Amino acid sequence: MARTFSFPRPRPRGLLGRRLEGDEQLVLGAGFTSGLMAAWVISGTIPKIAVFGLIAGGCAWAALAPYRGRTYLQWYEINRTHRRLLRDGSVLYRSRAPHAGRHGHGRRIAIDVPPGIPRDLEWITARTAFGEIAILLQPHERMFTAAIEVEAMLDFGSLDTEDKESLIRAYEFLLKATADGGGRIRRLQWITRIIPTDPNTHARDAAARRDPDAPTWLDRSYAELIRQVAVTAEDRRLILALGIPYTPELVAEARRYTTLHEGYAVALGKEIEAFIRNLARGQLRHVRNLDEGALASYLHHAYDPGHWIDDTTGMDRVTAWPAELDARATGHIVSRSWESAENAWHSRTAWIKEWPLLPAGVNFLAPLLLYVQDVIVSVAVTMDLIPSERAITEAMADATNELGQADKRAGKIEDPREQKSQQASLATMREIANGAAGTRLTGWVTVTSPSGEALRRDADTIRHAATRSGLRLEWCDREHHRAFANTLPFAGGLLQEGR
């Protein structure tokens, strides 16, 4: 029997089971108080009730009722923030890299980062047995992140059921070992980057550089070699970003060294090296660490796909960013590189609003990740790893909440969708009790195209592919500059615990 995955059914937005934000609490409290004051001033029972209901009900609707996929209050805040950013020019970025220069000892001078990127980034270089790796300190997120490139099973879809089950168990073991192993890594972000390429580039280049005076046997041999070389029309990369929380214990360990940066590099380098050694247990092959040059090249490529990922010449923490980024439009962002000042790239980002409601097979993402052609796309899934004890406690709370919300009055037919949600919650609780890893995850999808018209076409293609995968996307209009960063290797897209 094929392996299936059950995702919990999203609950409708409401008071029960939902933590209200500060502005929502303020609007609800102000509406209730204003309604009481108005009712106290007005005479007559019916007018009192009408005025109180109008004021309090209107505030409750603005804060809680669904409106265009969110709530009216959330859209008000999004629009207000976007207008404020337009006024102060924060969404129009131009890199100062050509004018930044260097210190006398060679260190680059820091420059401002594009909008949406974590502020006050600090770059740290750590050494591991697998090579140097760049570690980013994100002070406002209280987290360190590092990225590695891995290679998964290429022919997973052609394996039989038992082999697929074995690979899935190996991956679950990797997650559980990371969550319960006592290490510091508490967040994983998987980024699949798909870039269309021209399969005939090699042949055209060979024809252009062919020497007419070459010996016949050499010319014939090279032509035969070109015919036999397998060339793919897509370049697929799998990037794994590791998130390590900034904790007092880590700071105390780092203070034992000469400088904090040196201490962070040593302590975090050991954690990352131990994780890389465990990758083989999850049937994943380590390809390379992303050091400063490789990470900067990947970041630059995300804004300008014309820059190749593996071209690290001159790439560092300053040249990682695009020459220009224009996020003033509501439906996309526009980025330009120094290498191609006349050609702009348009990008849109969506968050995966809804995962499959029904049990899904192991290949449920194939329509999105495998069957889409000629589209530049990044799919990022960020996971918070939760220790088993806390995961089962939270699963029991979710199951209790689901069962408590069910309407089981006599003569009342229970909604079959609620039954599936209850069964999924109970199954999750049992799986964690049997040793499965607890995770909290979110997903993001970014589409990049060379023009606005191509972007609309490619976005529709991705939306249809996501629908076939059982996913529901919501485009992050007026927030694309922030959402775009969630598909970069910063392990973003999830709120920190307690925030």
Short mmCIF file of N, CA, C and O in Angstrom, two decimals, residues 292-352:
data_model
loop_
_atom_site.label_atom_id
_atom_site.label_comp_id
_atom_site.label_asym_id
_atom_site.label_seq_id
_atom_site.Cartn_x
_atom_site.Cartn_y
_atom_site.Cartn_z
N GLU A 292 30.71 32.17 1.42
CA GLU A 292 30.26 33.54 1.15
C GLU A 292 30.06 33.78 -0.34
O GLU A 292 29.04 34.35 -0.77
N GLY A 293 31.01 33.34 -1.16
CA GLY A 293 30.89 33.54 -2.59
C GLY A 293 29.72 32.78 -3.20
O GLY A 293 28.97 33.32 -4.02
N ALA A 294 29.54 31.51 -2.79
CA ALA A 294 28.47 30.70 -3.36
C ALA A 294 27.10 31.20 -2.90
O ALA A 294 26.15 31.25 -3.69
N LEU A 295 26.97 31.59 -1.62
CA LEU A 295 25.70 32.10 -1.14
C LEU A 295 25.37 33.44 -1.79
O LEU A 295 24.22 33.69 -2.19
N ALA A 296 26.37 34.32 -1.93
CA ALA A 296 26.14 35.60 -2.59
C ALA A 296 25.73 35.39 -4.05
O ALA A 296 24.85 36.09 -4.57
N SER A 297 26.36 34.43 -4.72
CA SER A 297 26.00 34.15 -6.11
C SER A 297 24.57 33.64 -6.21
O SER A 297 23.83 34.01 -7.14
N TYR A 298 24.15 32.79 -5.28
CA TYR A 298 22.78 32.28 -5.32
C TYR A 298 21.77 33.41 -5.07
O TYR A 298 20.74 33.49 -5.75
N LEU A 299 22.06 34.28 -4.12
CA LEU A 299 21.17 35.40 -3.84
C LEU A 299 21.06 36.32 -5.06
O LEU A 299 19.96 36.75 -5.42
N HIS A 300 22.19 36.60 -5.69
CA HIS A 300 22.17 37.46 -6.86
C HIS A 300 21.40 36.80 -8.00
O HIS A 300 20.66 37.46 -8.73
N HIS A 301 21.58 35.50 -8.15
CA HIS A 301 20.86 34.76 -9.19
C HIS A 301 19.35 34.79 -8.96
O HIS A 301 18.57 34.83 -9.92
N ALA A 302 18.91 34.77 -7.70
CA ALA A 302 17.48 34.80 -7.42
C ALA A 302 16.84 36.09 -7.94
O ALA A 302 15.70 36.08 -8.43
N TYR A 303 17.57 37.21 -7.86
CA TYR A 303 17.05 38.47 -8.37
C TYR A 303 17.29 38.61 -9.88
O TYR A 303 16.51 39.27 -10.57
N ASP A 304 18.36 38.00 -10.37
CA ASP A 304 18.71 38.09 -11.78
C ASP A 304 19.08 36.70 -12.28
O ASP A 304 20.24 36.29 -12.21
N PRO A 305 18.10 35.91 -12.77
CA PRO A 305 18.41 34.55 -13.24
C PRO A 305 19.41 34.51 -14.38
O PRO A 305 19.95 33.44 -14.68
N GLY A 306 19.70 35.66 -15.02
CA GLY A 306 20.73 35.67 -16.03
C GLY A 306 22.13 35.45 -15.46
O GLY A 306 23.05 35.07 -16.19
N HIS A 307 22.29 35.71 -14.18
CA HIS A 307 23.56 35.43 -13.49
C HIS A 307 23.56 33.96 -13.07
O HIS A 307 22.68 33.54 -12.31
N TRP A 308 24.53 33.19 -13.51
CA TRP A 308 24.50 31.76 -13.24
C TRP A 308 24.89 31.47 -11.79
O TRP A 308 25.75 32.13 -11.20
N ILE A 309 24.25 30.47 -11.20
CA ILE A 309 24.43 30.18 -9.79
C ILE A 309 25.89 29.87 -9.46
O ILE A 309 26.41 30.31 -8.42
N ASP A 310 26.56 29.13 -10.32
CA ASP A 310 27.91 28.67 -10.01
C ASP A 310 28.98 29.71 -10.34
O ASP A 310 30.17 29.45 -10.14
N ASP A 311 28.59 30.87 -10.86
CA ASP A 311 29.56 31.91 -11.18
C ASP A 311 29.81 32.75 -9.93
O ASP A 311 29.07 33.68 -9.62
N THR A 312 30.86 32.43 -9.21
CA THR A 312 31.15 33.11 -7.95
C THR A 312 32.23 34.17 -8.08
O THR A 312 32.67 34.73 -7.07
N THR A 313 32.64 34.48 -9.29
CA THR A 313 33.69 35.48 -9.50
C THR A 313 33.22 36.85 -9.00
O THR A 313 32.21 37.38 -9.46
N GLY A 314 33.94 37.40 -8.06
CA GLY A 314 33.63 38.72 -7.53
C GLY A 314 32.39 38.78 -6.66
O GLY A 314 31.93 39.88 -6.33
N MET A 315 31.87 37.65 -6.24
CA MET A 315 30.65 37.63 -5.44
C MET A 315 31.00 37.60 -3.96
O MET A 315 31.82 36.78 -3.51
N ASP A 316 30.40 38.51 -3.20
CA ASP A 316 30.58 38.55 -1.75
C ASP A 316 29.35 39.18 -1.13
O ASP A 316 28.32 39.37 -1.80
N ARG A 317 29.43 39.53 0.15
CA ARG A 317 28.27 40.05 0.89
C ARG A 317 27.77 41.39 0.36
O ARG A 317 26.65 41.79 0.69
N VAL A 318 28.58 42.09 -0.42
CA VAL A 318 28.17 43.38 -0.98
C VAL A 318 27.57 43.22 -2.36
O VAL A 318 26.55 43.83 -2.69
N THR A 319 28.17 42.40 -3.20
CA THR A 319 27.68 42.22 -4.57
C THR A 319 26.57 41.19 -4.66
O THR A 319 26.12 40.87 -5.77
N ALA A 320 26.12 40.66 -3.53
CA ALA A 320 25.05 39.66 -3.56
C ALA A 320 23.72 40.24 -4.00
O ALA A 320 22.87 39.53 -4.54
N TRP A 321 23.52 41.55 -3.81
CA TRP A 321 22.21 42.14 -4.04
C TRP A 321 22.10 42.72 -5.45
O TRP A 321 23.12 43.03 -6.07
N PRO A 322 20.88 42.90 -5.94
CA PRO A 322 20.72 43.44 -7.30
C PRO A 322 21.12 44.91 -7.36
O PRO A 322 21.25 45.59 -6.34
N ALA A 323 21.31 45.40 -8.57
CA ALA A 323 21.62 46.82 -8.74
C ALA A 323 20.42 47.68 -8.38
O ALA A 323 20.56 48.72 -7.75
N GLU A 324 19.22 47.24 -8.78
CA GLU A 324 18.00 47.98 -8.48
C GLU A 324 16.89 47.00 -8.15
O GLU A 324 16.83 45.89 -8.69
N LEU A 325 16.01 47.42 -7.27
CA LEU A 325 14.80 46.65 -6.94
C LEU A 325 13.65 47.64 -6.77
O LEU A 325 13.73 48.57 -5.96
N ASP A 326 12.61 47.43 -7.56
CA ASP A 326 11.45 48.30 -7.53
C ASP A 326 10.25 47.49 -7.07
O ASP A 326 9.76 46.61 -7.78
N ALA A 327 9.78 47.77 -5.85
CA ALA A 327 8.64 47.05 -5.28
C ALA A 327 7.42 47.95 -5.15
O ALA A 327 6.54 47.69 -4.34
N ARG A 328 7.36 49.01 -5.97
CA ARG A 328 6.24 49.93 -5.87
C ARG A 328 4.95 49.36 -6.44
O ARG A 328 3.86 49.71 -6.00
N ALA A 329 5.05 48.48 -7.43
CA ALA A 329 3.85 47.87 -8.00
C ALA A 329 3.20 46.95 -6.98
O ALA A 329 3.87 46.37 -6.12
N THR A 330 1.88 46.83 -7.07
CA THR A 330 1.16 46.01 -6.09
C THR A 330 1.23 44.52 -6.40
O THR A 330 1.08 43.70 -5.50
N GLY A 331 1.45 44.15 -7.67
CA GLY A 331 1.35 42.74 -8.05
C GLY A 331 2.65 42.05 -8.33
O GLY A 331 2.64 40.84 -8.59
N HIS A 332 3.80 42.73 -8.25
CA HIS A 332 5.08 42.09 -8.52
C HIS A 332 6.21 43.02 -8.10
O HIS A 332 5.97 44.18 -7.75
N ILE A 333 7.42 42.50 -8.14
CA ILE A 333 8.62 43.32 -7.95
C ILE A 333 9.45 43.24 -9.23
O ILE A 333 9.37 42.27 -9.98
N VAL A 334 10.23 44.27 -9.46
CA VAL A 334 11.09 44.34 -10.64
C VAL A 334 12.53 44.51 -10.17
O VAL A 334 12.82 45.39 -9.35
N SER A 335 13.43 43.66 -10.65
CA SER A 335 14.83 43.72 -10.24
C SER A 335 15.72 43.80 -11.47
O SER A 335 15.41 43.22 -12.52
N ARG A 336 16.82 44.52 -11.32
CA ARG A 336 17.79 44.67 -12.39
C ARG A 336 19.18 44.40 -11.84
O ARG A 336 19.47 44.69 -10.68
N SER A 337 20.04 43.90 -12.70
CA SER A 337 21.43 43.62 -12.31
C SER A 337 22.35 44.58 -13.01
O SER A 337 22.02 45.19 -14.03
N TRP A 338 23.55 44.73 -12.47
CA TRP A 338 24.56 45.56 -13.13
C TRP A 338 24.94 44.97 -14.47
O TRP A 338 25.32 45.69 -15.40
N GLU A 339 24.86 43.65 -14.59
CA GLU A 339 25.28 42.99 -15.82
C GLU A 339 24.30 43.21 -16.96
O GLU A 339 24.66 43.08 -18.13
N SER A 340 23.01 43.45 -16.63
CA SER A 340 22.00 43.62 -17.67
C SER A 340 21.08 44.78 -17.28
O SER A 340 19.95 44.58 -16.85
N ALA A 341 21.60 45.99 -17.39
CA ALA A 341 20.88 47.16 -16.90
C ALA A 341 19.59 47.40 -17.68
O ALA A 341 18.64 47.98 -17.15
N GLU A 342 19.52 46.96 -18.96
CA GLU A 342 18.34 47.22 -19.75
C GLU A 342 17.26 46.16 -19.59
O GLU A 342 16.12 46.38 -19.98
N ASN A 343 17.63 45.00 -19.09
CA ASN A 343 16.68 43.89 -18.96
C ASN A 343 16.27 43.74 -17.50
O ASN A 343 17.12 43.59 -16.62
N ALA A 344 14.99 43.80 -17.26
CA ALA A 344 14.47 43.67 -15.90
C ALA A 344 13.78 42.32 -15.73
O ALA A 344 13.25 41.75 -16.69
N TRP A 345 13.81 41.82 -14.51
CA TRP A 345 13.15 40.56 -14.17
C TRP A 345 11.98 40.86 -13.23
O TRP A 345 12.13 41.63 -12.28
N HIS A 346 10.84 40.25 -13.51
CA HIS A 346 9.62 40.45 -12.74
C HIS A 346 9.36 39.20 -11.91
O HIS A 346 9.43 38.07 -12.44
N SER A 347 9.02 39.37 -10.64
CA SER A 347 8.83 38.23 -9.73
C SER A 347 7.54 38.40 -8.93
O SER A 347 7.20 39.52 -8.51
N ARG A 348 6.86 37.29 -8.73
CA ARG A 348 5.68 37.24 -7.85
C ARG A 348 5.86 36.08 -6.88
O ARG A 348 6.45 35.06 -7.22
N THR A 349 5.35 36.25 -5.67
CA THR A 349 5.46 35.21 -4.65
C THR A 349 4.09 34.93 -4.05
O THR A 349 3.32 35.86 -3.80
N ALA A 350 3.82 33.67 -3.84
CA ALA A 350 2.58 33.24 -3.21
C ALA A 350 2.92 32.35 -2.02
O ALA A 350 3.95 31.66 -2.02
N TRP A 351 2.08 32.39 -1.02
CA TRP A 351 2.23 31.44 0.08
C TRP A 351 1.21 30.33 -0.08
O TRP A 351 0.12 30.53 -0.63
N ILE A 352 1.59 29.15 0.34
CA ILE A 352 0.71 27.99 0.22
C ILE A 352 -0.32 28.09 1.33
O ILE A 352 -0.06 27.74 2.49
#
